[in-house]
mmCIF file of C-alpha atoms and ligand atoms in Angstrom:
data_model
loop_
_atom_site.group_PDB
_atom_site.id
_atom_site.type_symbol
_atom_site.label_atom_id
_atom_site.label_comp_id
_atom_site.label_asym_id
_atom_site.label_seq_id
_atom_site.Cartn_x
_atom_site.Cartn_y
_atom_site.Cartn_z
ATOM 1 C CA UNK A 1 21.411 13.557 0.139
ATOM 2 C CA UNK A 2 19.023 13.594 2.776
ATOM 3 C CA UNK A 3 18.089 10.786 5.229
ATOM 4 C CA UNK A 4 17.900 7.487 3.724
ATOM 5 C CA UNK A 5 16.169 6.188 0.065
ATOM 6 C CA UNK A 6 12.714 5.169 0.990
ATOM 7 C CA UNK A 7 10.721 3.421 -1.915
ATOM 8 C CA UNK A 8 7.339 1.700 -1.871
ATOM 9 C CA UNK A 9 4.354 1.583 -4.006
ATOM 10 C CA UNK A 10 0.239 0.383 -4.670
ATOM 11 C CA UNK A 11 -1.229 -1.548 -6.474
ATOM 12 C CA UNK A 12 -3.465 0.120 -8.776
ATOM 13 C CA UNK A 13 -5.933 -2.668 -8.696
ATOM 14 C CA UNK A 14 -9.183 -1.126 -6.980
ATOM 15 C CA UNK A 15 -10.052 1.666 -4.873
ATOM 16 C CA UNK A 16 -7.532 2.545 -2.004
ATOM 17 C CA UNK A 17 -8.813 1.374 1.917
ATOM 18 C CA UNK A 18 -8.016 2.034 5.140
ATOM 19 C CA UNK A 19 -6.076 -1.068 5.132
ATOM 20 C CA UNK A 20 -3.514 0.549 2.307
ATOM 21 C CA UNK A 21 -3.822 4.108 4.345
ATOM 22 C CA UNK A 22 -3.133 2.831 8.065
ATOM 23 C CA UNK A 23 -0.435 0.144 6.967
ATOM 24 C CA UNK A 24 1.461 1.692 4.487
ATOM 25 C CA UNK A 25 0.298 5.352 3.714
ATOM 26 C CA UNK A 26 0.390 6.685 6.460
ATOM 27 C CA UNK A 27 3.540 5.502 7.622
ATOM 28 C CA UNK A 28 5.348 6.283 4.081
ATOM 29 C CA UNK A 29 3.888 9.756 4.115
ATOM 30 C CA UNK A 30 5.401 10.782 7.780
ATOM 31 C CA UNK A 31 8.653 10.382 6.925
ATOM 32 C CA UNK A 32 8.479 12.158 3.640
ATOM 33 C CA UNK A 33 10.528 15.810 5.315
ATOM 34 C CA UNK A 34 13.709 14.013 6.469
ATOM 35 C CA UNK A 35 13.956 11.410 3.393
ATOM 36 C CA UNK A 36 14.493 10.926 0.285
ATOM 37 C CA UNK A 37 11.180 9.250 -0.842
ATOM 38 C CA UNK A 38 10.469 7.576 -4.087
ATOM 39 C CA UNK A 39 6.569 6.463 -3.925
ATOM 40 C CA UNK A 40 5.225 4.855 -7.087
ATOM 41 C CA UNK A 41 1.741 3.356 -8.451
ATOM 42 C CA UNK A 42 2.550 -0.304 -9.288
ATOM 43 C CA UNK A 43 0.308 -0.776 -12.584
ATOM 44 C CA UNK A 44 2.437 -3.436 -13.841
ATOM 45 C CA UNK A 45 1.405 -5.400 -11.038
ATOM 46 C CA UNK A 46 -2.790 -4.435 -11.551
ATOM 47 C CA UNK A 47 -1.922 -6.100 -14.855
ATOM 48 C CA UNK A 48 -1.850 -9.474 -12.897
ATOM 49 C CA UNK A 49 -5.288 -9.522 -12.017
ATOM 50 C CA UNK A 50 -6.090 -8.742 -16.012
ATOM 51 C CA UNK A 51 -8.480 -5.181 -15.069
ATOM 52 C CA UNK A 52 -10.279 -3.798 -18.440
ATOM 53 C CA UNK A 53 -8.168 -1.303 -19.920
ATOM 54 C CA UNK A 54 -10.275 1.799 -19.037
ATOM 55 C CA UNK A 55 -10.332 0.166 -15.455
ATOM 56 C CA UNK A 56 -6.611 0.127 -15.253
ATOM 57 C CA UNK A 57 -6.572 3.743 -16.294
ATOM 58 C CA UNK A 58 -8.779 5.014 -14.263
ATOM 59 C CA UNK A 59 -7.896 3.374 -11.028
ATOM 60 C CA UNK A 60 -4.266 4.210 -11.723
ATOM 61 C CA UNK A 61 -5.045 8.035 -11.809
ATOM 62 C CA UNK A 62 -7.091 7.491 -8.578
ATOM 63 C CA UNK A 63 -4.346 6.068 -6.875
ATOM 64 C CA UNK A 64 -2.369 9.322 -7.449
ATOM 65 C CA UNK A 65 -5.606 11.380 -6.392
ATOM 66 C CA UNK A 66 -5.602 9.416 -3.216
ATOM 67 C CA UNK A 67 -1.667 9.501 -2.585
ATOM 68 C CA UNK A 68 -1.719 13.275 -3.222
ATOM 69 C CA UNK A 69 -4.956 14.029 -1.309
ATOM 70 C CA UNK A 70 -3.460 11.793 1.872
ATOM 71 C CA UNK A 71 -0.966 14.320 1.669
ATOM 72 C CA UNK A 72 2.163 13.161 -0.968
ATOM 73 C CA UNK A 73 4.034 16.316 -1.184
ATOM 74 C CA UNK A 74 5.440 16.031 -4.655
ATOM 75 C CA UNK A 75 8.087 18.718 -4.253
ATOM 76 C CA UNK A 76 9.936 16.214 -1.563
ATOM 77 C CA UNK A 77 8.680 12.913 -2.581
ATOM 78 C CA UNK A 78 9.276 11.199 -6.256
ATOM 79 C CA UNK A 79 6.041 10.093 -7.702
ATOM 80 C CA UNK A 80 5.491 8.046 -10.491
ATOM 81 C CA UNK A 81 4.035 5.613 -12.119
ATOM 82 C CA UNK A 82 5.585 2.190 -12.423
ATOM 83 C CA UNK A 83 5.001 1.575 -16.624
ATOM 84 C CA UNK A 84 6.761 4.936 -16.635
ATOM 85 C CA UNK A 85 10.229 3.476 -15.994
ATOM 86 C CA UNK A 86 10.627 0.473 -18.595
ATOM 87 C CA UNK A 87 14.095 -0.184 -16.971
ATOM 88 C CA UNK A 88 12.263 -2.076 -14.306
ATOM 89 C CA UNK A 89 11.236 -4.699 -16.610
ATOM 90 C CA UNK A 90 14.948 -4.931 -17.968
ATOM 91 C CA UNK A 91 15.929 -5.798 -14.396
ATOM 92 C CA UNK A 92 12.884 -7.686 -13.972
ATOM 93 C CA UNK A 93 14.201 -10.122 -16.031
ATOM 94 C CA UNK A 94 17.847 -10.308 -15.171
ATOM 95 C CA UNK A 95 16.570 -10.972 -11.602
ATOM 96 C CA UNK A 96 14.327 -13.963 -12.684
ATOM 97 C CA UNK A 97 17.524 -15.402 -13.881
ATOM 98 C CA UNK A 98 18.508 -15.822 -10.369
ATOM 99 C CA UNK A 99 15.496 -16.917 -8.854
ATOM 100 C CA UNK A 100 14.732 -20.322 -7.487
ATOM 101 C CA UNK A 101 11.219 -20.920 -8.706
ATOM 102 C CA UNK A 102 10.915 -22.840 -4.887
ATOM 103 C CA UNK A 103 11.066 -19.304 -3.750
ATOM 104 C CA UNK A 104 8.386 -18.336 -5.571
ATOM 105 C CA UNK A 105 6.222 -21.151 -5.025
ATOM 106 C CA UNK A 106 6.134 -20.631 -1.118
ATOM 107 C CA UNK A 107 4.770 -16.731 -1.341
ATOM 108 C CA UNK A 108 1.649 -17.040 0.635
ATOM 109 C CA UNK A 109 0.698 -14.209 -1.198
ATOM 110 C CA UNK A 110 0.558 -16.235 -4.432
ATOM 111 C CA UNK A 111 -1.081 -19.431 -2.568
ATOM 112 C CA UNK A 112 -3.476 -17.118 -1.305
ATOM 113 C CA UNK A 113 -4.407 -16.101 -4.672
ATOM 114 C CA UNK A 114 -4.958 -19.592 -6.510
ATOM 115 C CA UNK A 115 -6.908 -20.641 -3.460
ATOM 116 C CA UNK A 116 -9.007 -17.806 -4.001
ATOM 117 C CA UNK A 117 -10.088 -19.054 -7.565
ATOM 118 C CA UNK A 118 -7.327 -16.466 -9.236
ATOM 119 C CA UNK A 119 -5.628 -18.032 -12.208
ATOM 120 C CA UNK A 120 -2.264 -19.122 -11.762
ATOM 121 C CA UNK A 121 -0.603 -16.693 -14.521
ATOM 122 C CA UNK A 122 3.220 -16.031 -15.153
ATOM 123 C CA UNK A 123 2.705 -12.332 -14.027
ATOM 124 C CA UNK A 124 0.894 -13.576 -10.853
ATOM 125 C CA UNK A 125 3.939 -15.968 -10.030
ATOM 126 C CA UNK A 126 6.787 -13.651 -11.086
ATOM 127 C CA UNK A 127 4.870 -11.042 -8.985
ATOM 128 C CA UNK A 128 7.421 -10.981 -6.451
ATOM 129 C CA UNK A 129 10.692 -10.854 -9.040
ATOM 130 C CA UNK A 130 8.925 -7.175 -10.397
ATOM 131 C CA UNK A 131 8.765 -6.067 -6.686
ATOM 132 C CA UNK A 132 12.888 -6.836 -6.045
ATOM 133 C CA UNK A 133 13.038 -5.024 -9.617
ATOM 134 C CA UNK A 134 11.217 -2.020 -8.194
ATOM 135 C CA UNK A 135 12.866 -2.102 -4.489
ATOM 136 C CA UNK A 136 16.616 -2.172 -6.044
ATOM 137 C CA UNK A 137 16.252 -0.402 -8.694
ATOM 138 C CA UNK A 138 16.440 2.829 -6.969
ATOM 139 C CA UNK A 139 19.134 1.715 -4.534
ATOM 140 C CA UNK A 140 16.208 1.496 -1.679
ATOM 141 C CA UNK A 141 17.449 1.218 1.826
ATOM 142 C CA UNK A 142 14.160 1.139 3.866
ATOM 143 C CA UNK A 143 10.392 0.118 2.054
ATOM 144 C CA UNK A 144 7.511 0.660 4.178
ATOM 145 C CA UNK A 145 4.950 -1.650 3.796
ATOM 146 C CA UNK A 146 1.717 -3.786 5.437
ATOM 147 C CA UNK A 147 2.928 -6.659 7.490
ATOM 148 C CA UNK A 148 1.007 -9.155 4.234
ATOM 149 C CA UNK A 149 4.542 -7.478 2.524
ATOM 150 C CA UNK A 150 7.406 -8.905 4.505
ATOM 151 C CA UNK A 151 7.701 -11.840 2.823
ATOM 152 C CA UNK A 152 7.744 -10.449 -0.602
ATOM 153 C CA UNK A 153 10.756 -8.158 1.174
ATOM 154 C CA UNK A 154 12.581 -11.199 2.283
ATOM 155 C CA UNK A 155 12.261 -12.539 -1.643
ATOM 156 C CA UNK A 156 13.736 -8.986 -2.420
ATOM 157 C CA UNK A 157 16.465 -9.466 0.000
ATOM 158 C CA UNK A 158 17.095 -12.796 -1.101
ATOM 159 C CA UNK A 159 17.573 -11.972 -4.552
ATOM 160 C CA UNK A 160 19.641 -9.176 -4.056
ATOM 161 C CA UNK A 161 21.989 -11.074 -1.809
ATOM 162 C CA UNK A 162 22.312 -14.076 -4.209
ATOM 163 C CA UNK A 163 23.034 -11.117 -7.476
ATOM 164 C CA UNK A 164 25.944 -9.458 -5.089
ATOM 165 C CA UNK A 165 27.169 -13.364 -4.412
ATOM 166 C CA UNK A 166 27.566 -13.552 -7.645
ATOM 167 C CA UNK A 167 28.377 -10.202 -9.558
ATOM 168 C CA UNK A 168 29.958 -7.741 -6.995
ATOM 169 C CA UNK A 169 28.606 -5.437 -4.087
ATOM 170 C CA UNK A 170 26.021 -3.799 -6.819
ATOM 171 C CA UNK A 171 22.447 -3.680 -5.260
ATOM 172 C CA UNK A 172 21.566 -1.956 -1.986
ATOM 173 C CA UNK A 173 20.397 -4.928 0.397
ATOM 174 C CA UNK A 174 16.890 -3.378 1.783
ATOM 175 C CA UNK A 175 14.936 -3.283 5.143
ATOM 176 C CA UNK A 176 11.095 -3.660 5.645
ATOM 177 C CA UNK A 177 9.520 -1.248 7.717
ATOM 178 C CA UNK A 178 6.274 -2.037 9.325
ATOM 179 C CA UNK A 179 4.347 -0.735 11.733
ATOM 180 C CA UNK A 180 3.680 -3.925 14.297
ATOM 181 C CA UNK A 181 0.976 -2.147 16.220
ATOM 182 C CA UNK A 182 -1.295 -1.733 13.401
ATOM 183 C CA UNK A 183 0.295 -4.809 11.367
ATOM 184 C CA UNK A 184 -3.073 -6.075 10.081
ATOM 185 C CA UNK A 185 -6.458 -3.742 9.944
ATOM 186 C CA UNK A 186 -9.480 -5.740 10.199
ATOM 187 C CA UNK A 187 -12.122 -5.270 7.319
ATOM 188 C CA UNK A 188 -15.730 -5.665 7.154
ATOM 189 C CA UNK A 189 -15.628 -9.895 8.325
ATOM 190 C CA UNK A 190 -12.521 -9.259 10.502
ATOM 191 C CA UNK A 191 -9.869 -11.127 7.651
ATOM 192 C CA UNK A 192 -6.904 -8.572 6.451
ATOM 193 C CA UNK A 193 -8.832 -6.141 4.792
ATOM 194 C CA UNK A 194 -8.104 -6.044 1.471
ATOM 195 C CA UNK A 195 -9.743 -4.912 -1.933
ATOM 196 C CA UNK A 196 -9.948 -8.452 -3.254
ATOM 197 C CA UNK A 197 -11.638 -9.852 -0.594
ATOM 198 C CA UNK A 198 -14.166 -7.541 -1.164
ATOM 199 C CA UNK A 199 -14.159 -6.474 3.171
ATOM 200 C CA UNK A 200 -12.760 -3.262 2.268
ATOM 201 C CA UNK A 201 -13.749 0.077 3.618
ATOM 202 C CA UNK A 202 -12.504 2.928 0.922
ATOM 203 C CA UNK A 203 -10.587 6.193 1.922
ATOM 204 C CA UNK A 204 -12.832 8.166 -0.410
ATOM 205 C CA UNK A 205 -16.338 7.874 -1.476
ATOM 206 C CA UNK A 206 -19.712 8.902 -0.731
ATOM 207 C CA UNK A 207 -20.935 9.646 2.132
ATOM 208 C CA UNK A 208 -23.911 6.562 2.222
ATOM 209 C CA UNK A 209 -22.115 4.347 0.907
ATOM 210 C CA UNK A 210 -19.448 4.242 3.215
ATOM 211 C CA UNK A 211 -21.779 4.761 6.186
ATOM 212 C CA UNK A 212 -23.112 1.506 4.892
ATOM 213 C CA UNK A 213 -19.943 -0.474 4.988
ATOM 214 C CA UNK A 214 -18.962 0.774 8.379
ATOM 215 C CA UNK A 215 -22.588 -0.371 9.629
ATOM 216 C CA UNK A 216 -21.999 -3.906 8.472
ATOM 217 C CA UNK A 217 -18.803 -4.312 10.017
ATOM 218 C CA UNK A 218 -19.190 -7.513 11.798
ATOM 219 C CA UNK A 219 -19.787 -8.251 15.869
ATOM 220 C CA UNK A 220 -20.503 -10.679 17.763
ATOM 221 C CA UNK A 221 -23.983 -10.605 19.817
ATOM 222 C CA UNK A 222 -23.393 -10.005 23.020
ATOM 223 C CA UNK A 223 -27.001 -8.014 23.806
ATOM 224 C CA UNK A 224 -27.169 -4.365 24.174
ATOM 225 C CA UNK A 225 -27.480 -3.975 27.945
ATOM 226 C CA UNK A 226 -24.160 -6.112 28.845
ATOM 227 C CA UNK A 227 -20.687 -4.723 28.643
ATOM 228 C CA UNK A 228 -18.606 -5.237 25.595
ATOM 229 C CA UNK A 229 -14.847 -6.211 24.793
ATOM 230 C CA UNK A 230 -13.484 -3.892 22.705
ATOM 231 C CA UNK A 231 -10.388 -5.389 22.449
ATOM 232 C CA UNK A 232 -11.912 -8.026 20.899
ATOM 233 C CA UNK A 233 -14.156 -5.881 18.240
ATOM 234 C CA UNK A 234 -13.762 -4.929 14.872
ATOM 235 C CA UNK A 235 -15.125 -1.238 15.034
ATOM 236 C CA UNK A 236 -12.765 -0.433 17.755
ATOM 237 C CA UNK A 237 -9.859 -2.180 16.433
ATOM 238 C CA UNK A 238 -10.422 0.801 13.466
ATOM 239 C CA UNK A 239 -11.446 3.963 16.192
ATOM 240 C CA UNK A 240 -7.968 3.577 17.593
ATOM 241 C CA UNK A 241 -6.882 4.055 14.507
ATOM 242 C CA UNK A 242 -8.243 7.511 14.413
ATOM 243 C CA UNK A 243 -9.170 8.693 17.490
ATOM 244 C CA UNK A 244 -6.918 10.583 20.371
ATOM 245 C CA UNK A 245 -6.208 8.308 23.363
ATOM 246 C CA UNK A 246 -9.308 10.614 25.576
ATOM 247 C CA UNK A 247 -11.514 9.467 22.607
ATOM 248 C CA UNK A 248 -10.448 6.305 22.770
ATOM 249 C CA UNK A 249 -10.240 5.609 26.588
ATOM 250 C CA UNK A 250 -14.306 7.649 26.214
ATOM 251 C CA UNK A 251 -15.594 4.788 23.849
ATOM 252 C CA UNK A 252 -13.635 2.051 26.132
ATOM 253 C CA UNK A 253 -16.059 3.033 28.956
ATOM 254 C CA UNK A 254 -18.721 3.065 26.808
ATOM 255 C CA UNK A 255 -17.982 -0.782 25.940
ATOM 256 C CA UNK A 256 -17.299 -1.325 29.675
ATOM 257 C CA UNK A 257 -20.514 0.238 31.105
ATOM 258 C CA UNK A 258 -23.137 -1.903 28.796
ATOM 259 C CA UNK A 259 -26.232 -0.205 27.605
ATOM 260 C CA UNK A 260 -24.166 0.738 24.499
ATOM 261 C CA UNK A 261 -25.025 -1.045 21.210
ATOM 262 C CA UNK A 262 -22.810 -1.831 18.420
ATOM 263 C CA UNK A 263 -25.065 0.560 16.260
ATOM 264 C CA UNK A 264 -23.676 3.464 18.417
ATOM 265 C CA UNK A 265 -20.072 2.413 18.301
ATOM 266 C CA UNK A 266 -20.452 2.058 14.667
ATOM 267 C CA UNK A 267 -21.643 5.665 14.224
ATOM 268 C CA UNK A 268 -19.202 6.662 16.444
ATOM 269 C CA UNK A 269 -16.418 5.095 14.386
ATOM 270 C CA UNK A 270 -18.422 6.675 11.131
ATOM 271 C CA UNK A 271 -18.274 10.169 12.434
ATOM 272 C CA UNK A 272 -14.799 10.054 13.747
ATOM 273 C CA UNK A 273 -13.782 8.550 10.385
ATOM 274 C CA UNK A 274 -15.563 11.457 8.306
ATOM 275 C CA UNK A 275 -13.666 14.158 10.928
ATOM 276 C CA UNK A 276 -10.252 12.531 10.037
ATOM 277 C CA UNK A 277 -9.959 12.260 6.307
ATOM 278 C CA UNK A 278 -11.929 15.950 6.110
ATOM 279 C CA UNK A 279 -9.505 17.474 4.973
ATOM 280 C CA UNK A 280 -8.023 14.807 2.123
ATOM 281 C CA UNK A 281 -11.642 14.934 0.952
ATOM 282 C CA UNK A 282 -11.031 19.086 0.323
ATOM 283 C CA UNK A 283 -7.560 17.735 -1.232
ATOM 284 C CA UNK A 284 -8.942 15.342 -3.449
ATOM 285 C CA UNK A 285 -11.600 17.315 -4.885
ATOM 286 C CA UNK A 286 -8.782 20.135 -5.710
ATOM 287 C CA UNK A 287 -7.223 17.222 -7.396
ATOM 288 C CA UNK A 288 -9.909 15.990 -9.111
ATOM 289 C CA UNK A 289 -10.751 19.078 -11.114
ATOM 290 C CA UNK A 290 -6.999 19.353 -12.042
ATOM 291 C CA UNK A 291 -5.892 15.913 -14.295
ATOM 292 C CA UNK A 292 -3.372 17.661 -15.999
ATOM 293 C CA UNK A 293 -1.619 19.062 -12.521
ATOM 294 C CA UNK A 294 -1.781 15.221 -11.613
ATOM 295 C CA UNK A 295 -0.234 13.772 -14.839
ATOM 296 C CA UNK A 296 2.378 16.825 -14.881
ATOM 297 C CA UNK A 297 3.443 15.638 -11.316
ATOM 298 C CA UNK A 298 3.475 12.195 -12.489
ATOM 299 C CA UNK A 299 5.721 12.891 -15.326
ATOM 300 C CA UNK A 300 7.751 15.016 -13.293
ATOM 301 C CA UNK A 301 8.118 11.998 -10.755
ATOM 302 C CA UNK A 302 8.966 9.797 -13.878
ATOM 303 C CA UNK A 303 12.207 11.670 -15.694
ATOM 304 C CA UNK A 304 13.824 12.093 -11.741
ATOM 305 C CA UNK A 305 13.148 8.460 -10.758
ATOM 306 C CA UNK A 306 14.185 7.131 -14.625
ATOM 307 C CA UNK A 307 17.808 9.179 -14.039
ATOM 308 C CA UNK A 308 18.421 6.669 -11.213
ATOM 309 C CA UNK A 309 17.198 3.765 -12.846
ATOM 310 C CA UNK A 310 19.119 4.371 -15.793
ATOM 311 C CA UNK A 311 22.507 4.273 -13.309
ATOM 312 C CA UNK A 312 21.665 1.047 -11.842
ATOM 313 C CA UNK A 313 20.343 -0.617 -14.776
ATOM 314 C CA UNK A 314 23.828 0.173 -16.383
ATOM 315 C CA UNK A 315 25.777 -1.468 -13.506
ATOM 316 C CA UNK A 316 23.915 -4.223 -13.588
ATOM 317 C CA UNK A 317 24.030 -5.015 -16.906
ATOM 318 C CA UNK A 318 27.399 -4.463 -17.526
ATOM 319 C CA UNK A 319 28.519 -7.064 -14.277
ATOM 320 C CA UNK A 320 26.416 -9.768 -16.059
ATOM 321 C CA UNK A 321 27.985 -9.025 -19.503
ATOM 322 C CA UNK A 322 25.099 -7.257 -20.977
ATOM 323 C CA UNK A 323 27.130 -4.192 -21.616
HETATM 324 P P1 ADP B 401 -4.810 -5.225 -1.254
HETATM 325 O O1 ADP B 401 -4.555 -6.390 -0.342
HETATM 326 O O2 ADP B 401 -6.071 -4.534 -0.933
HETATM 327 O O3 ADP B 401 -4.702 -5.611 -2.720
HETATM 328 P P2 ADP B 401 -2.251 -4.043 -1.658
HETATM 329 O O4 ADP B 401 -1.685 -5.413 -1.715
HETATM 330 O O5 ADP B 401 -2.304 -3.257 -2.916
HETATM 331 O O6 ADP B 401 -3.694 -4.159 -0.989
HETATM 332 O O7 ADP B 401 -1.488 -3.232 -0.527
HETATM 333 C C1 ADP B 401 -0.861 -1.944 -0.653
HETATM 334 C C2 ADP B 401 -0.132 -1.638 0.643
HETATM 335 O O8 ADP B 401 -1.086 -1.551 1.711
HETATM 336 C C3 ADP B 401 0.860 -2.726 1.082
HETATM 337 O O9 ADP B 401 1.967 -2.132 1.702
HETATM 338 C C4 ADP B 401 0.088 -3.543 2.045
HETATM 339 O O10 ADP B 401 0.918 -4.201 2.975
HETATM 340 C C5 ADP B 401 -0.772 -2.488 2.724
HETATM 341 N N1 ADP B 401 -2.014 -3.129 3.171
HETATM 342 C C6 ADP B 401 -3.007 -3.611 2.402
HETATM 343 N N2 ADP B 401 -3.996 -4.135 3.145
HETATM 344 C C7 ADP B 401 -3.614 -3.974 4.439
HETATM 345 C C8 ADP B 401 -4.208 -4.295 5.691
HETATM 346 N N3 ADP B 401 -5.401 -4.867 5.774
HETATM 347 N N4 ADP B 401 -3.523 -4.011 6.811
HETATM 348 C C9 ADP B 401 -2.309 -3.410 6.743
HETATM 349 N N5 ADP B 401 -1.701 -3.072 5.613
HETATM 350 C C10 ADP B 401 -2.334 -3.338 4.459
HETATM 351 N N1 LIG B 402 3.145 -5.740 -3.827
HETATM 352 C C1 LIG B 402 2.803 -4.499 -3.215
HETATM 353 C C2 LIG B 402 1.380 -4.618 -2.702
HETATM 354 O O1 LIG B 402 0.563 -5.346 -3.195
HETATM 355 C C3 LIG B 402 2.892 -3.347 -4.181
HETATM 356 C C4 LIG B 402 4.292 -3.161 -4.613
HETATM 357 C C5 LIG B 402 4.791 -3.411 -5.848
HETATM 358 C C6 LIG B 402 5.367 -2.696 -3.806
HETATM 359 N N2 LIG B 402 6.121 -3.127 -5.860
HETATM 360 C C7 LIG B 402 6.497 -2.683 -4.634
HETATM 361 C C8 LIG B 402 5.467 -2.296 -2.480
HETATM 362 C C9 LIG B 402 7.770 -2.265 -4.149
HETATM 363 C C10 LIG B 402 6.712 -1.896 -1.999
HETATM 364 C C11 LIG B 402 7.839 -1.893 -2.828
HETATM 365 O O2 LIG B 402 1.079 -3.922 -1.812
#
């Protein structure tokens, strides 16, 4: 076996941002050569947020399209589809067993949720129980994920520590792994982007659109002719994202020196933005015209990450007396 078991997945809940790419995506898909990756589209987890059935479809198959066009190289990395691997729920459940429901109550995710106007559903509350179920499932040793994750990892840890209290060394305790320097990215209003907040900027889409949405990112209002902080602004906060340092330190000055509008950094961040994903745009369009290469891969991904489901499941449940 090579490296270590890596394991993370997405929500299939709306289109895929820059958010998902820069804090999770990207970091998952770097160390796909030296690990053993297992990367999976959580559609379970959509199901919280109740999407119309052709919805859920749909965006589920984008989120492979996107994960393959960023550059998922299924012959290393396990793909799949969460509701392809029943065991999970099996586990799912066992896990609940051990849960305090205080545990679950103090996700912020979950707070953040109901205060949005979400309704407070089982699935929505047990959210975090599914995600141990998916993490130890396949005996994961390090998840990457965005830093709005790490307490849903602690949960996971938590769990698992309180099962092997109980039953036996059985479940792999994991570690988060998150990328501090570009923890949060900023959306439209400068909040976490994210696609329920509806600040997101997608990976993919058409050309105006997106030009749009980068032109109303917000700024503040210092004038035109004065010098600019970009420290403090939104548009650069996302060119460093994508730019080389020179490119970077070139638009710094440009802040510096005044007589530089936000319109102009905006394009700048536009055009720098349409340079970097080129190339995932040629992927995903090879993709695209292919749905049965995508759901072959996906299938594929399914019967190697069921064999090692199947293994834990069977430990588990026979050191609770299920077997
Ligand atoms: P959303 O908040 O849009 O529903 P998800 O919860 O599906 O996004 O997130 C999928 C992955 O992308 C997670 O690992 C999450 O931490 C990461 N992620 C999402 N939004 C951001 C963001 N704004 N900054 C950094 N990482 C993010
Ligand atoms: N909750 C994660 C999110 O919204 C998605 C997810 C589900 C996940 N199960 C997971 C991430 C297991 C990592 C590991 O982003």
């Amino acid at each position: 076996m090579k490296g270590k078991r890596i394991l993370s997945g997405v929500q299939s809940s709306g289109t895929l941002h820059l958010g998902n790419y820069f804090g999770m995506m990207r970091p998952a898909l770097s160390i796909q050569e030296e690990n053993e990756c297992f990367y999976f589209i959580a559609n379970y987890h959509a199901l919280t947020v109740l999407p119309d059935p052709e919805a859920l479809r749909q965006r589920t198959f984008n989120v492979a399209l996107d994960f393959l066009a960023c550059g998922l190289d299924p012959q290393k990395t396990v793909f799949f589809r969460q509701s392809d691997i029943p065991e999970v729920q099996v586990l799912s459940w066992i896990l609940s067993c051990l849960t305090p429901v205080g545990l679950l109550e103090r996700c912020h995710s979950y707070k953040d949720k109901l205060a949005r106007g979400m309704e407070a559903n089982q699935g929505l509350f047990s959210y975090p129980v599914l995600m141990a179920a998916d993490i130890l499932l396949y005996n994961s040793q390090v998840v990457p994920v965005g830093k709005d994750q790490k307490q849903h990892l602690e949960v996971t840890r938590d769990i698992a520590i309180r099962f092997n209290n109980h039953y036996g060394d059985i479940l792999t305790i994991p570690e988060p792994m998150i990328q501090e320097e570009v923890a949060v990215i900023p959306g439209l209003d400068g909040q976490k982007m994210s696609k329920s907040y509806g600040n997101a900027i997608e990976i993919f889409g058409e050309d105006k659109a997106i030009r749009k949405k980068f032109m109303s990112i917000v700024t503040d209002s210092t004038p035109m002719e004065e010098p600019k902080n970009p420290d403090t602004c939104n548009v650069y906060k996302l060119f460093k994202l994508m730019g080389t340092p020179e490119e970077c330190e070139a638009l710094r000055a440009k802040y510096l020196g005044g007589n530089f509008g936000y319109g102009h950094a905006k394009q700048a961040l536009f055009e720098k933005y349409k340079e970097y994903f080129a190339e995932a745009r040629e992927r995903r369009s090879e993709y695209l015209a292919k749905p049965q290469l995508v759901e072959d891969i996906l299938q594929d991904g399914a019967s190697r990450a069921r064999k090692v489901a199947q293994a834990t499941l069977h430990k588990v449940c026979a050191a609770v007396g299920l077997e």
